[in-house]
XYZ file of C-alpha atoms in Angstrom:
663
model
C 3.354 97.339 319.055
C 0.632 96.021 321.411
C 0.091 92.494 321.492
C -3.479 92.863 320.888
C -3.164 94.189 317.610
C -1.491 91.409 315.966
C -4.068 88.797 317.711
C -7.543 87.652 315.596
C -9.966 88.695 318.475
C -12.843 85.817 319.292
C -16.368 86.799 318.248
C -17.609 90.270 319.654
C -20.160 89.745 321.862
C -23.998 90.434 321.605
C -24.418 92.788 319.278
C -27.416 94.368 321.439
C -24.783 95.861 323.488
C -23.968 98.167 320.421
C -27.667 99.174 320.119
C -27.555 102.881 319.489
C -29.139 105.588 321.191
C -32.248 106.986 319.749
C -33.346 110.265 319.334
C -37.187 110.989 319.874
C -38.627 114.274 320.350
C -40.317 114.759 323.737
C -43.669 115.812 323.215
C -43.465 118.649 325.528
C -40.522 119.645 323.711
C -42.965 121.229 320.501
C -44.289 124.586 321.301
C -47.424 123.203 319.845
C -47.862 120.155 321.960
C -47.468 123.241 324.761
C -50.070 125.305 323.657
C -52.578 122.245 322.364
C -52.126 120.972 325.931
C -52.890 124.654 327.779
C -55.902 125.290 325.667
C -57.355 121.095 326.322
C -56.573 122.091 330.133
C -58.744 125.495 330.281
C -61.666 123.475 327.905
C -61.699 120.617 330.933
C -61.691 122.968 334.024
C -64.433 125.383 331.733
C -66.569 122.696 330.475
C -68.037 121.326 334.144
C -68.321 124.618 335.648
C -70.592 126.016 332.136
C -72.620 122.256 332.372
C -73.338 122.389 336.687
C -74.978 126.176 336.244
C -71.509 127.900 337.528
C -71.972 131.988 336.319
C -70.508 132.990 332.727
C -67.556 134.924 334.751
C -66.716 131.621 336.287
C -65.949 129.960 333.010
C -66.155 132.570 330.212
C -62.524 134.092 330.736
C -61.278 130.155 330.744
C -62.730 129.309 327.575
C -61.430 133.215 326.149
C -57.820 131.579 327.896
C -58.601 128.408 325.736
C -59.650 130.139 322.535
C -56.319 132.354 322.504
C -53.563 129.573 323.937
C -54.611 127.210 321.047
C -55.483 129.255 318.138
C -52.761 131.912 318.330
C -50.426 129.759 315.833
C -52.881 128.784 313.622
C -54.358 132.347 313.311
C -50.607 134.076 313.029
C -49.978 131.557 310.464
C -53.108 132.324 308.665
C -52.915 135.375 308.641
C -49.213 135.676 307.450
C -50.357 133.302 304.687
C -53.068 136.319 303.858
C -50.701 138.862 303.460
C -49.161 136.567 300.962
C -52.441 136.568 298.923
C -52.575 133.082 299.762
C -55.714 131.448 301.551
C -54.721 129.195 305.004
C -57.140 126.553 305.878
C -55.968 127.317 309.164
C -57.562 130.720 309.155
C -60.518 129.065 307.811
C -60.763 127.401 311.366
C -59.985 130.192 313.764
C -63.063 132.222 311.624
C -65.137 129.086 312.100
C -64.664 129.069 315.857
C -65.082 132.779 316.165
C -68.246 132.527 314.061
C -69.248 129.947 316.457
C -68.615 132.244 319.722
C -70.522 134.746 317.970
C -73.903 132.873 317.967
C -73.679 131.752 321.915
C -71.829 128.283 320.458
C -68.861 129.037 322.913
C -68.175 125.629 324.175
C -68.468 124.039 320.741
C -65.742 127.190 319.017
C -63.568 126.230 321.874
C -63.813 122.799 321.736
C -63.014 123.101 317.783
C -59.870 124.993 318.974
C -59.449 122.213 320.905
C -59.083 119.654 318.629
C -57.677 121.403 315.852
C -54.468 122.759 318.101
C -54.526 119.052 319.277
C -54.098 117.878 315.465
C -51.588 120.573 314.571
C -49.148 119.653 317.408
C -49.671 115.326 316.460
C -49.052 116.959 313.128
C -45.707 118.548 314.483
C -44.878 115.465 316.612
C -45.190 113.540 313.295
C -43.296 115.577 311.503
C -40.480 115.761 314.228
C -40.184 112.177 314.960
C -39.779 112.021 311.159
C -36.569 113.873 311.316
C -35.767 112.102 314.024
C -35.238 108.728 312.238
C -32.705 110.103 310.142
C -31.423 112.827 312.349
C -30.964 110.037 315.246
C -28.174 108.688 312.874
C -25.830 111.580 314.184
C -25.973 109.984 318.075
C -24.093 106.835 316.566
C -20.995 109.141 315.986
C -18.598 109.171 319.017
C -18.329 112.513 320.327
C -14.416 112.311 320.740
C -11.477 109.905 319.281
C -8.350 108.928 320.239
C -6.103 110.339 317.738
C -2.262 109.257 317.457
C 0.503 111.169 316.801
C 3.814 110.395 315.011
C 5.634 109.715 317.879
C 3.112 107.248 319.043
C 1.007 109.356 321.712
C -2.441 109.429 321.947
C -4.911 112.539 322.320
C -8.668 112.755 322.630
C -9.855 114.908 320.520
C -13.595 115.712 319.135
C -14.255 113.512 316.376
C -15.256 117.248 314.090
C -11.457 117.942 314.210
C -10.399 114.592 312.872
C -8.895 115.211 308.907
C -8.208 113.010 306.127
C -4.608 111.503 307.153
C -5.004 111.451 310.989
C -4.573 107.541 312.251
C -6.590 106.781 315.271
C -6.788 104.181 317.842
C -10.460 102.340 318.491
C -10.033 100.239 321.360
C -12.525 97.110 322.307
C -16.016 97.975 322.732
C -15.719 101.120 321.271
C -17.512 103.478 318.425
C -15.842 104.335 315.766
C -15.008 107.846 314.880
C -14.971 108.239 311.130
C -14.737 106.538 308.281
C -11.451 105.175 307.061
C -9.299 101.933 306.998
C -8.074 99.891 308.803
C -4.251 100.086 308.675
C -3.687 97.401 312.157
C -5.304 95.029 313.687
C -7.820 92.549 314.011
C -11.961 92.629 315.195
C -15.004 92.245 314.485
C -17.139 95.065 314.194
C -20.822 95.587 314.291
C -22.367 97.628 311.374
C -25.912 96.863 311.771
C -27.210 100.515 312.440
C -25.140 101.722 309.028
C -25.714 98.874 306.767
C -28.250 96.335 308.143
C -25.759 93.756 308.344
C -26.889 91.513 311.217
C -23.758 89.615 312.368
C -20.123 91.403 313.026
C -17.938 91.709 310.233
C -14.290 91.056 310.479
C -12.306 93.592 309.584
C -8.379 93.485 309.555
C -5.615 95.733 307.627
C -7.077 97.333 304.058
C -10.621 97.024 304.931
C -12.930 100.117 305.283
C -15.081 101.115 308.302
C -17.233 103.515 308.698
C -18.156 106.123 311.918
C -20.811 105.385 314.734
C -20.078 101.436 313.676
C -18.953 99.718 317.458
C -16.021 97.514 317.384
C -15.597 93.759 318.777
C -13.143 92.855 321.191
C -9.924 93.796 319.370
C -7.978 96.693 319.072
C -7.741 98.826 315.611
C -6.001 101.443 314.297
C -7.645 103.583 311.531
C -6.480 105.939 308.555
C -9.136 108.596 308.665
C -10.165 108.893 305.076
C -13.299 111.421 305.115
C -13.870 114.746 307.432
C -16.974 114.333 309.840
C -18.932 116.723 307.339
C -18.429 113.834 304.353
C -18.952 110.256 306.073
C -22.066 107.994 305.412
C -23.621 109.205 308.098
C -23.328 113.002 307.391
C -24.138 112.315 304.027
C -27.454 110.401 304.762
C -28.413 113.042 306.769
C -27.708 116.238 304.846
C -28.784 114.335 301.847
C -32.201 113.630 303.321
C -32.746 117.184 304.824
C -32.526 118.168 301.630
C -34.897 116.132 300.194
C -37.104 117.288 302.380
C -37.588 120.697 301.115
C -38.384 119.645 298.218
C -41.907 118.759 296.807
C -42.980 115.767 294.480
C -45.399 116.669 291.549
C -48.670 115.119 292.754
C -48.378 118.066 296.108
C -47.516 120.851 293.923
C -50.700 119.539 291.984
C -52.910 119.589 295.450
C -51.027 122.595 296.609
C -52.348 124.440 293.115
C -55.923 122.965 293.581
C -56.118 123.795 297.128
C -56.292 127.671 296.707
C -58.842 127.474 294.047
C -60.734 125.109 296.581
C -60.342 127.197 299.633
C -61.713 130.290 297.780
C -64.808 127.818 296.212
C -65.136 126.452 299.913
C -65.597 130.449 301.079
C -68.137 131.576 298.451
C -70.091 128.203 299.106
C -70.389 128.777 303.265
C -71.610 132.127 302.208
C -74.258 130.103 300.238
C -75.000 127.691 303.130
C -75.467 130.823 305.004
C -77.065 133.203 302.414
C -79.726 130.909 300.585
C -81.515 129.212 303.996
C -81.440 132.699 305.602
C -83.458 134.105 302.370
C -86.056 131.249 302.463
C -86.715 131.954 306.218
C -84.217 130.455 308.027
C -83.607 132.096 311.409
C -80.147 133.445 311.458
C -78.231 131.147 314.187
C -79.132 127.665 312.823
C -77.879 129.175 309.195
C -75.033 130.638 310.789
C -74.441 127.082 312.581
C -74.390 125.317 309.815
C -72.240 127.168 307.303
C -69.533 126.870 309.995
C -70.065 123.701 310.554
C -69.646 123.068 306.666
C -66.782 125.610 306.396
C -64.915 123.117 309.143
C -65.521 119.677 307.206
C -65.123 121.047 303.877
C -61.422 122.164 304.680
C -59.269 120.397 302.693
C -56.550 120.089 305.743
C -56.316 115.679 304.765
C -56.020 116.153 301.248
C -52.841 118.498 301.577
C -51.916 116.029 304.005
C -52.099 112.864 301.931
C -48.785 113.525 299.959
C -45.589 114.391 301.598
C -45.331 112.281 304.491
C -45.534 109.009 302.607
C -42.679 110.386 300.359
C -40.659 111.953 303.432
C -40.743 108.697 305.320
C -39.585 106.460 302.194
C -36.823 109.282 301.535
C -35.964 109.147 305.488
C -36.127 104.780 305.680
C -34.048 104.647 302.649
C -31.446 107.092 303.928
C -31.284 105.090 307.081
C -30.376 101.950 304.724
C -27.692 103.436 302.447
C -29.708 104.654 299.384
C -29.303 108.675 299.322
C -32.789 110.216 297.483
C -32.346 113.209 296.531
C -36.040 114.691 296.509
C -39.482 114.133 296.993
C -40.015 113.783 293.299
C -37.439 111.458 292.494
C -39.191 109.150 294.991
C -42.024 109.256 293.256
C -40.541 108.556 290.215
C -38.728 105.696 290.876
C -41.932 103.799 291.398
C -42.985 104.545 287.875
C -39.573 103.535 286.170
C -40.601 100.787 283.807
C -37.188 100.241 281.772
C -33.281 100.071 283.392
C -30.148 100.737 281.545
C -27.118 98.917 283.371
C -23.811 100.036 283.321
C -21.044 97.103 283.558
C -17.402 98.166 285.178
C -18.293 99.250 288.486
C -21.807 99.263 288.712
C -22.154 95.016 287.210
C -18.951 94.677 288.947
C -16.846 95.745 291.686
C -14.676 98.045 289.511
C -11.354 96.325 291.042
C -9.401 94.286 288.342
C -8.656 90.958 290.470
C -6.185 87.978 288.781
C -8.366 85.022 287.930
C -5.630 83.146 285.518
C -2.438 82.119 286.208
C -0.753 80.133 283.159
C 2.972 79.491 283.422
C 4.288 78.395 280.198
C 5.263 74.709 279.112
C 8.836 74.694 279.874
C 9.090 77.490 281.917
C 9.632 75.159 284.704
C 7.485 77.404 287.095
C 4.522 76.406 288.963
C 1.648 79.101 289.917
C 2.910 80.507 292.920
C 6.299 81.342 291.520
C 4.827 82.995 288.353
C 3.132 85.294 290.489
C 5.538 86.056 292.858
C 7.909 86.656 289.749
C 5.337 89.307 288.668
C 4.325 90.614 292.093
C 7.941 91.648 292.846
C 8.288 93.489 289.106
C 5.110 94.854 289.560
C 5.572 95.848 293.010
C 6.176 99.862 292.714
C 3.701 100.358 290.177
C 0.050 102.603 290.824
C -1.505 101.066 287.576
C -4.861 99.047 289.008
C -3.267 95.716 287.094
C -0.360 95.963 288.815
C -2.244 96.645 292.459
C -4.347 93.474 291.187
C -1.348 91.716 290.550
C -0.156 91.828 294.173
C -2.802 91.323 295.603
C -3.605 88.461 294.366
C -0.037 87.611 295.661
C -0.508 88.579 299.386
C -3.455 86.987 299.256
C -1.571 83.921 298.479
C 0.512 84.391 301.074
C 3.710 84.641 298.698
C 6.688 86.166 299.525
C 7.782 89.165 297.757
C 11.013 89.255 296.567
C 13.130 92.802 296.501
C 13.288 94.559 293.095
C 15.808 97.106 291.665
C 15.922 98.720 288.864
C 12.346 99.569 288.507
C 11.068 101.574 285.409
C 7.921 101.878 283.320
C 6.686 102.236 279.762
C 3.097 103.664 279.597
C 1.116 101.376 277.447
C 3.727 98.691 277.465
C 4.402 97.499 281.006
C 7.328 97.517 283.763
C 10.675 95.954 284.044
C 12.376 95.140 286.774
C 15.618 93.394 288.456
C 14.448 90.209 290.420
C 16.829 87.807 291.886
C 19.629 88.637 289.165
C 16.254 88.220 286.162
C 15.345 91.178 284.476
C 11.553 90.841 284.975
C 8.922 92.069 282.596
C 5.347 92.626 283.160
C 2.837 93.529 280.424
C 1.064 93.646 277.234
C 1.300 90.729 274.944
C 0.785 92.636 271.601
C 3.423 95.460 272.454
C 6.182 92.714 274.633
C 5.422 89.882 271.723
C 5.619 91.780 268.222
C 8.253 91.524 265.872
C 9.088 88.099 267.867
C 7.979 84.672 265.978
C 9.659 81.417 267.681
C 8.043 78.808 269.553
C 7.841 80.193 273.117
C 6.152 83.619 271.594
C 3.680 81.599 269.779
C 2.475 79.623 272.926
C 2.392 83.115 274.862
C 0.033 84.697 272.142
C -2.284 81.698 271.983
C -2.753 81.599 275.907
C -3.171 84.897 275.889
C -5.632 85.022 272.910
C -7.852 82.188 274.947
C -7.828 84.263 278.021
C -8.771 87.461 275.821
C -11.444 85.423 274.106
C -13.243 84.663 277.785
C -13.135 88.400 278.158
C -10.213 88.551 280.616
C -7.658 90.946 280.210
C -3.762 89.381 279.280
C -0.691 90.201 280.943
C 2.150 88.710 279.964
C 4.987 88.076 282.368
C 9.095 87.580 280.641
C 12.146 86.694 282.139
C 15.491 87.446 280.503
C 13.485 88.658 277.475
C 11.556 85.329 277.249
C 8.352 84.540 277.978
C 7.298 82.003 280.715
C 3.672 82.919 281.820
C 0.335 84.880 280.988
C -1.762 86.014 284.114
C -5.874 86.919 283.296
C -7.082 89.425 284.998
C -10.875 90.654 284.937
C -13.002 92.860 286.675
C -15.208 90.715 289.868
C -18.950 90.077 289.338
C -20.954 91.824 292.310
C -22.372 89.062 294.592
C -25.905 90.296 294.430
C -25.720 91.062 290.779
C -27.474 88.222 289.127
C -30.521 88.549 291.866
C -30.907 92.491 291.050
C -31.474 91.995 287.800
C -34.040 88.953 288.565
C -35.909 91.464 290.479
C -35.522 94.190 288.373
C -37.032 92.570 285.016
C -40.007 91.281 287.850
C -40.528 94.817 288.810
C -39.995 96.235 285.207
C -41.494 93.569 283.318
C -38.909 93.807 280.636
C -35.097 92.408 281.058
C -32.367 95.354 282.115
C -30.436 96.190 279.095
C -26.579 96.641 279.433
C -24.587 99.705 278.105
C -21.149 99.968 278.512
C -18.005 101.198 276.904
C -16.283 97.972 277.162
C -15.601 95.624 274.373
C -18.059 93.237 273.306
C -16.874 89.934 273.765
C -16.532 91.315 277.999
C -19.886 92.454 277.814
C -21.763 89.573 276.439
C -19.850 86.968 278.708
C -21.180 89.479 281.692
C -24.475 89.714 280.535
C -24.846 86.155 280.028
C -23.832 85.378 283.308
C -26.498 87.814 284.929
C -29.300 86.967 282.459
C -29.225 90.015 280.434
C -30.558 89.465 276.677
C -29.862 93.306 275.416
C -26.278 94.117 275.583
C -25.215 97.872 273.672
C -20.837 97.316 273.984
C -18.371 99.815 272.955
C -20.206 103.195 273.777
C -18.895 106.540 273.789
C -21.068 108.859 276.300
C -23.287 110.528 273.572
C -23.638 106.833 272.377
C -25.370 106.585 276.397
C -27.654 109.462 275.929
C -28.737 108.741 272.546
C -29.916 105.287 273.462
C -31.864 106.354 276.531
C -33.709 108.766 274.245
C -34.671 106.300 272.376
C -36.058 104.631 275.384
C -37.688 107.397 276.324
C -39.299 108.724 273.118
C -41.114 104.731 272.834
C -42.722 106.206 275.787
C -40.542 104.251 278.632
C -39.544 105.665 281.833
C -36.302 104.849 281.734
C -33.570 104.243 285.620
C -29.855 104.318 284.646
C -27.525 103.538 287.003
C -23.856 104.038 286.539
C -20.657 105.441 288.195
C -18.428 106.700 286.257
C -17.486 110.285 284.568
C -18.696 108.168 281.167
C -22.519 107.725 282.566
C -22.928 111.088 283.756
C -24.446 112.593 281.115
C -27.248 109.265 280.370
C -27.767 109.482 284.490
C -28.609 113.410 283.358
C -30.550 112.346 280.470
C -32.660 109.600 282.072
C -36.369 109.377 283.751
C -33.977 108.422 287.332
C -30.884 108.377 287.330
C -28.914 106.296 290.229
C -24.672 106.185 290.789
C -22.805 103.666 293.000
C -21.863 106.059 295.872
C -18.041 104.809 296.719
C -16.634 104.048 293.296
C -18.639 106.729 291.901
C -17.109 109.808 290.261
C -17.937 113.045 291.705
C -19.615 113.802 288.302
C -21.895 111.032 288.661
C -22.831 111.379 292.281
C -23.382 114.928 291.635
C -25.546 114.748 288.933
C -27.564 111.528 289.809
C -31.148 111.598 291.386
C -30.251 109.300 294.044
C -27.158 107.906 295.491
C -26.067 103.690 296.522
C -24.008 104.566 299.826
C -22.450 101.576 300.148
C -22.237 100.178 296.414
C -25.364 97.543 297.621
C -27.050 97.139 294.084
C -29.486 95.026 295.520
C -31.312 97.981 297.356
C -32.546 99.373 293.612
C -35.422 97.236 293.512
C -36.171 97.545 296.979
C -35.990 101.145 296.755
C -38.262 100.822 293.386
C -40.829 98.889 295.739
C -40.475 101.152 298.587
C -41.344 104.302 296.403
C -44.369 102.068 294.929
C -45.813 101.882 298.694
C -45.357 105.358 298.884
C -47.102 105.822 295.874
C -50.164 103.707 297.492
C -50.159 105.193 300.331
C -50.710 108.552 298.680
C -53.648 106.903 296.875
C -55.059 105.623 300.095
C -54.699 109.231 301.509
C -56.860 111.138 299.620
C -59.330 107.835 299.262
C -59.724 108.481 302.644
C -59.586 112.269 302.484
C -62.010 112.668 299.972
C -64.689 109.820 301.826
C -64.247 111.766 305.178
C -64.959 115.332 303.667
C -67.806 114.073 300.649
C -69.686 112.214 303.501
C -69.582 114.810 306.428
C -70.496 117.818 304.038
C -73.536 115.436 302.720
C -74.370 115.010 306.197
C -74.508 119.192 307.204
C -76.268 119.733 304.039
C -78.699 116.917 303.798
C -79.097 116.853 307.689
C -78.236 118.100 310.849
C -74.388 117.132 311.589
C -73.473 118.724 315.277
C -70.232 121.271 314.857
C -68.242 119.036 317.973
C -68.975 116.061 315.713
C -67.513 117.653 312.266
C -65.019 119.340 313.959
C -64.078 115.494 315.704
C -64.532 113.834 311.376
C -62.494 116.737 310.299
C -59.236 116.694 312.689
C -60.174 113.197 313.106
C -59.649 112.607 309.296
C -56.179 114.934 309.210
C -54.932 112.591 311.914
C -55.475 109.316 310.025
C -53.857 110.518 307.087
C -50.595 111.818 309.020
C -49.964 108.802 310.562
C -50.557 106.590 307.664
C -48.437 108.514 306.060
C -45.898 107.775 308.714
C -46.152 103.746 308.376
C -43.182 103.826 305.904
C -40.786 105.297 308.573
C -40.825 101.667 310.217
C -37.611 99.087 309.815
C -40.697 96.568 308.629
C -41.169 98.565 305.603
C -37.890 98.137 304.123
C -37.676 94.717 305.050
C -41.426 94.371 303.166
C -39.959 96.314 300.019
C -37.047 94.134 299.837
C -38.996 91.126 300.153
C -41.098 92.144 297.409
C -37.816 92.800 295.287
C -36.287 88.715 296.594
C -36.997 86.618 293.376
C -35.303 83.834 295.219
């Protein structure tokens, strides 16, 4: 084995070298931008010719070409919508431009076309940049990886060709080609592009790594655990794209109102034209006022008010490991006013760990000796408690002796011969039944004390005599306490704990994280009943869980969030959002981000309403020049669109995280 795999490397160099390339759509890569630019150039050539008195044949065709290049796409889109019996505001803009040209205002109509086409190009660019923000994650994953064959030979293959179970070699400075687990080697991996961690993270055998992260100065042999299509990066991209295709209730309401508003605006435009004409007004002046009214009263800014903020929030959350499945969910997250948390795998890591080692008086064993014997007997077992015992021994650097004659009895424990002695490890209640000597009494007392403290007790026997008891418990997530405090501050009420675990263990953990409402010993249907009781009382409940038994409650809740790593397939499918990296602290952050998106929606609607009402009043009560009306209308649309994209920035996530930090 190369020595580089056996040495712990020095700290990785600068993380700056690991900056991933950012995918940004070029402006002229968009057809909308090219057509808008062509219309603008034609307009800028025609305008000075007209103003300097050149003959109409010199500038007229240029204006006509500006109409065609800038207006054909929105005209086609509007006619296509009309065939579906839908009135599109794009078509109204084209009608207004043609109407202006029909009364001799050719330059004003061309200006409308140019500004409208430019606005459309800016909207298309904003949409493309929104997609870039998430799809740019795909650039993190390298195109190829070094796959190791069984004979140790190396082969360069496309990362898409890697299969679960393959072993890959990642040399210093290379990007990791697949999600997996380190088999050999030690290094520091820059995970900033995936997890946001500012410093490289030490990785060694047994640690999980992600595709697209940057390896430091050590070489790693990694076993692939996910297909390329199921990697963290790919799941983020796929789910955010799926979410982008949905529409929030606010957006659906606006679209429903838009059709009625647009029809009403057409009739109002006819009235603005016909009524003054009936009272003797000039045809040209009446038609120009009506065309201006149609432009400034169009609801373009209102239509664009809702989705950009919500989609930007979804994209930003996806980059930080929270997959929100739809715009509906992103809107709902900001409405939550009650939270219910599962225990195992949610507030805790879901992995049992040895917390207590209690050799019995008279056994003559130290803690390390007792643990080593238990680990030797448990070594072949796949039971979670057995793995916890073996892992504890390895963590302490204990030598695990060879064993033979291994046997396992479900519900009782395991037995093996270690160093000539029969070692049994199992449930105290089963192993100590029908025994009543002093050693057994001491073992029962120790086991009872551990269980009273919320631990799972495991008895160790040597040649049939008890020699010690191990206490095993699930470890609390490091961010559980701060997350509970943040959720309490956000919703105004302390989250409740809903778990199928025993009341003593649930109460102990609840006290540790600051939860006062504890519901323990629940079956899946009991969790659903609790959620429905809260919903019936007018609360909008967020349920956070990970297991199959949590899936019904996740489905019944106003919003459900599943833990991504430990979560069951059913929970992941049922939940409205998934925390990919099991970082519980991202829950209050994404709730704050949702609230920020809702605030931007309100801001956008106010901006749109102020512009539309101001311009309409100006046109009806005074004389609003057509170019100024066009500029005000399209300017408000661009302002609303760009305002919604503010949530794409990393600064928006940091502000949301700081707002949820109660420390």
